[in-house]
Coordinates of C-alpha atoms in Angstrom, one line a residue:
Chain A
E1420 CA 0.0 0.0 0.0
T1421 CA 1.2 3.5 -0.8
G1422 CA -0.1 7.0 0.1
V1423 CA -3.1 7.4 2.3
T1424 CA -5.7 4.7 2.6
Q1425 CA -9.2 4.9 4.2
T1426 CA -11.7 2.2 5.1
P1427 CA -14.5 1.7 4.6
R1428 CA -15.1 3.6 1.4
H1429 CA -18.8 3.7 1.9
L1430 CA -20.8 3.5 5.2
V1431 CA -24.5 3.6 5.9
M1432 CA -25.5 3.8 9.5
G1433 CA -28.5 4.5 11.6
M1434 CA -28.6 7.3 14.2
T1435 CA -28.2 4.9 17.1
N1436 CA -25.2 3.0 15.6
K1437 CA -21.6 3.1 16.6
K1438 CA -19.0 2.8 13.9
S1439 CA -15.4 3.8 13.2
L1440 CA -13.5 5.2 10.2
K1441 CA -9.9 4.2 9.7
C1442 CA -7.1 6.0 8.0
E1443 CA -3.5 4.8 7.5
Q1444 CA -0.6 6.7 5.9
H1445 CA 2.5 5.0 4.4
L1446 CA 4.4 8.2 3.8
G1447 CA 6.3 8.6 7.0
H1448 CA 4.5 11.8 7.9
N1449 CA 4.0 13.1 11.4
A1450 CA 0.7 15.1 11.0
M1451 CA -2.7 13.7 10.3
Y1452 CA -6.0 15.4 9.7
W1453 CA -9.8 14.7 9.5
Y1454 CA -11.9 16.8 7.1
K1455 CA -15.6 16.8 6.4
Q1456 CA -16.6 17.6 2.8
S1457 CA -20.3 18.4 2.1
A1458 CA -21.6 19.1 -1.4
K1459 CA -20.8 22.6 -2.7
K1460 CA -19.1 23.6 0.6
P1461 CA -15.4 24.1 1.5
L1462 CA -13.6 21.3 3.2
E1463 CA -14.1 21.7 6.9
L1464 CA -11.1 20.9 9.1
M1465 CA -12.2 18.7 12.1
F1466 CA -9.2 17.5 13.9
V1467 CA -5.4 17.7 13.6
Y1468 CA -2.8 15.4 15.2
N1469 CA 0.9 16.3 15.2
F1470 CA 3.3 13.7 16.5
K1471 CA 0.3 11.8 17.9
E1472 CA -0.9 14.8 19.9
Q1473 CA -4.2 16.5 19.1
T1474 CA -3.4 20.1 18.2
E1475 CA -6.8 21.1 16.8
N1476 CA -10.4 20.4 17.5
N1477 CA -12.4 22.7 15.3
S1478 CA -15.5 22.9 17.5
V1479 CA -16.6 19.4 16.4
P1480 CA -19.6 17.8 18.3
S1481 CA -18.7 15.1 20.8
R1482 CA -20.5 12.5 18.7
F1483 CA -17.2 12.5 16.7
S1484 CA -14.3 11.1 18.6
P1485 CA -10.8 10.9 17.1
E1486 CA -8.0 8.5 18.1
C1487 CA -4.4 8.5 17.0
P1488 CA -2.5 5.5 18.4
N1489 CA 0.6 6.3 16.3
S1490 CA 1.8 8.6 13.6
S1491 CA 0.6 6.2 10.9
H1492 CA -3.0 5.5 12.0
L1493 CA -5.9 7.7 12.7
F1494 CA -9.5 6.8 13.6
L1495 CA -12.7 8.6 13.8
H1496 CA -15.3 7.0 16.1
L1497 CA -18.9 7.8 15.4
H1498 CA -21.9 7.5 17.7
T1499 CA -25.5 8.8 17.7
L1500 CA -24.9 10.8 14.5
Q1501 CA -27.5 13.0 12.8
P1502 CA -28.6 13.0 9.2
E1503 CA -26.8 16.3 8.6
D1504 CA -23.6 14.4 9.4
S1505 CA -23.9 12.6 6.0
A1506 CA -20.8 13.7 4.0
L1507 CA -17.5 12.6 2.6
Y1508 CA -14.9 12.3 5.4
L1509 CA -11.4 12.8 4.2
C1510 CA -8.2 11.9 6.0
A1511 CA -4.9 13.7 5.1
S1512 CA -1.3 13.6 6.2
S1513 CA 1.6 15.9 5.9
Q1514 CA 5.3 16.0 7.0
E1515 CA 4.6 18.1 10.0
E1516 CA 2.0 20.6 11.2
G1517 CA 3.2 24.2 11.9
T1518 CA 5.7 24.5 9.1
S1519 CA 5.5 26.1 5.7
G1520 CA 5.7 24.4 2.3
H1521 CA 4.4 20.9 3.2
E1522 CA 1.4 19.9 1.2
Q1523 CA -1.2 17.6 2.5
Y1524 CA -1.8 14.2 1.0
F1525 CA -5.4 13.0 1.0
G1526 CA -7.0 9.6 1.2
P1527 CA -9.9 8.7 -1.0
G1528 CA -12.5 9.4 1.7
T1529 CA -15.4 7.5 3.3
R1530 CA -18.8 8.4 2.0
L1531 CA -21.0 8.4 5.1
T1532 CA -24.8 8.3 5.0
V1533 CA -26.7 8.6 8.2
T1534 CA -30.3 7.3 8.0
Chain B
G19 CA -10.6 34.0 10.4
Q20 CA -10.0 33.1 6.8
S21 CA -12.3 33.5 3.8
L22 CA -11.7 32.3 0.2
E23 CA -13.8 33.0 -2.9
Q24 CA -13.6 31.2 -6.2
P25 CA -16.2 30.7 -9.0
S26 CA -18.4 27.7 -8.7
E27 CA -18.3 26.5 -12.3
V28 CA -16.3 27.0 -15.5
T29 CA -17.0 25.3 -18.9
A30 CA -14.5 25.3 -21.8
V31 CA -13.7 23.2 -24.9
E32 CA -10.8 20.8 -25.4
G33 CA -7.6 22.6 -26.2
A34 CA -8.7 25.9 -24.7
I35 CA -7.1 27.8 -21.8
V36 CA -9.0 28.3 -18.5
Q37 CA -8.1 30.6 -15.6
I38 CA -9.6 29.9 -12.2
N39 CA -9.4 32.9 -9.8
C40 CA -9.2 32.7 -6.0
T41 CA -9.3 35.7 -3.7
Y42 CA -8.6 35.3 0.0
Q43 CA -8.5 37.1 3.3
T44 CA -6.3 35.7 6.0
S45 CA -4.6 36.5 9.3
G46 CA -1.0 36.1 8.3
F47 CA 0.1 34.1 5.3
N48 CA 2.2 31.0 4.9
G49 CA 1.4 29.9 1.4
L50 CA -1.4 29.1 -1.1
F51 CA -2.1 25.7 -2.5
W52 CA -4.1 24.4 -5.4
Y53 CA -5.6 20.9 -5.4
Q54 CA -7.5 18.9 -8.1
Q55 CA -10.3 16.6 -7.1
H56 CA -12.0 14.3 -9.5
A57 CA -15.5 13.2 -8.6
G58 CA -15.4 10.5 -5.9
E59 CA -11.7 10.7 -5.5
A60 CA -9.1 12.3 -3.2
P61 CA -7.9 15.8 -3.7
T62 CA -4.4 15.7 -5.2
F63 CA -1.8 18.5 -4.9
L64 CA -1.2 20.6 -7.9
S65 CA 0.9 23.7 -6.9
Y66 CA 2.2 25.8 -4.0
N67 CA 2.9 29.5 -4.0
V68 CA 4.4 31.5 -1.1
L69 CA 6.1 34.3 -3.0
D70 CA 4.5 36.6 -5.6
G71 CA 4.7 35.5 -9.2
L72 CA 4.0 32.7 -11.5
E73 CA 4.9 29.0 -10.9
E74 CA 4.7 26.9 -14.0
K75 CA 4.4 23.1 -14.0
G76 CA 3.7 21.6 -17.4
R77 CA 0.2 22.6 -18.6
F78 CA -0.7 24.1 -15.2
S79 CA 0.5 27.4 -13.8
S80 CA -0.3 29.2 -10.6
F81 CA 0.1 32.9 -9.9
L82 CA 0.1 34.7 -6.5
S83 CA -0.2 38.4 -5.5
R84 CA 0.0 38.6 -1.8
S85 CA -0.7 42.4 -1.7
K86 CA -4.0 41.8 -3.5
G87 CA -4.9 38.6 -1.8
Y88 CA -5.3 37.0 -5.2
S89 CA -4.2 33.8 -6.9
Y90 CA -5.2 32.1 -10.2
L91 CA -4.7 28.6 -11.6
L92 CA -4.1 28.5 -15.4
L93 CA -5.0 25.3 -17.2
K94 CA -3.6 25.2 -20.8
E95 CA -4.3 22.9 -23.7
L96 CA -7.4 21.6 -21.9
Q97 CA -8.0 17.8 -22.0
M98 CA -11.1 15.9 -21.1
K99 CA -9.3 14.4 -18.1
D100 CA -9.0 17.9 -16.7
S101 CA -12.7 17.9 -15.9
A102 CA -12.7 18.0 -12.1
S103 CA -13.1 20.3 -9.1
Y104 CA -10.2 22.7 -8.4
L105 CA -9.7 23.8 -4.8
C106 CA -7.6 26.7 -3.6
A107 CA -6.4 26.7 0.0
V108 CA -4.5 29.2 2.0
R109 CA -2.3 28.6 5.0
S110 CA -2.7 31.3 7.6
G111 CA -0.2 32.8 10.1
D112 CA -1.0 30.0 12.6
Y113 CA -0.3 27.4 9.8
K114 CA -3.9 26.3 9.6
L115 CA -5.1 25.4 6.1
S116 CA -8.5 26.8 4.9
F117 CA -10.1 25.7 1.7
G118 CA -12.4 27.4 -0.9
A119 CA -15.6 25.7 -2.0
G120 CA -14.0 24.6 -5.2
T121 CA -14.5 25.4 -8.9
T122 CA -16.0 22.7 -11.1
V123 CA -14.3 22.7 -14.5
T124 CA -16.2 20.9 -17.3
V125 CA -14.3 20.3 -20.5
R126 CA -16.5 19.8 -23.7
A127 CA -15.3 18.1 -26.8

């Protein structure tokens, strides 16, 4: 595997379910990110981890819970979601947060539908 | 906070040149990025500008004017495979990356 991978690619869940999204990067990066992408809206940054430490929580509701066990893996745990949470969830990584010039590499995303 | 504006849609024919503008307001500035995103796929990095001027990379070029808060992406010799959404993103003084809503480019034969 190369680059940034995400599983599952598609997920349909009810409002009472609990599920997790997984992201893995094979680039040796130290920063990882979760974004939410809704139709016709800008990517919304949700969480940032730098060297496994959370450095950004962009006022995300507590029904989204991130976990970063090491620099290569990032999870997003979901519970009691709302229909408006349906979106494409993108994971990204970069060399390091807080420095210039380093682009972010994105995974293919998980298309989440909450019913 | 940061704000970015870019047109929502652009349509052009194969072989043409398309310019996608992006205007931004930001607290501090640490670079501007352009990404390409095909439908259902991950955004992929196209270009990075941190100093004023034009950066050329094959058929794609990106321009930056920091004093005007303005950038554009120039796509030359358009091909059908260039049909995609193009996202501009600015890194602010605190190194946070903010994205525009994207410009959907449709290339017609």
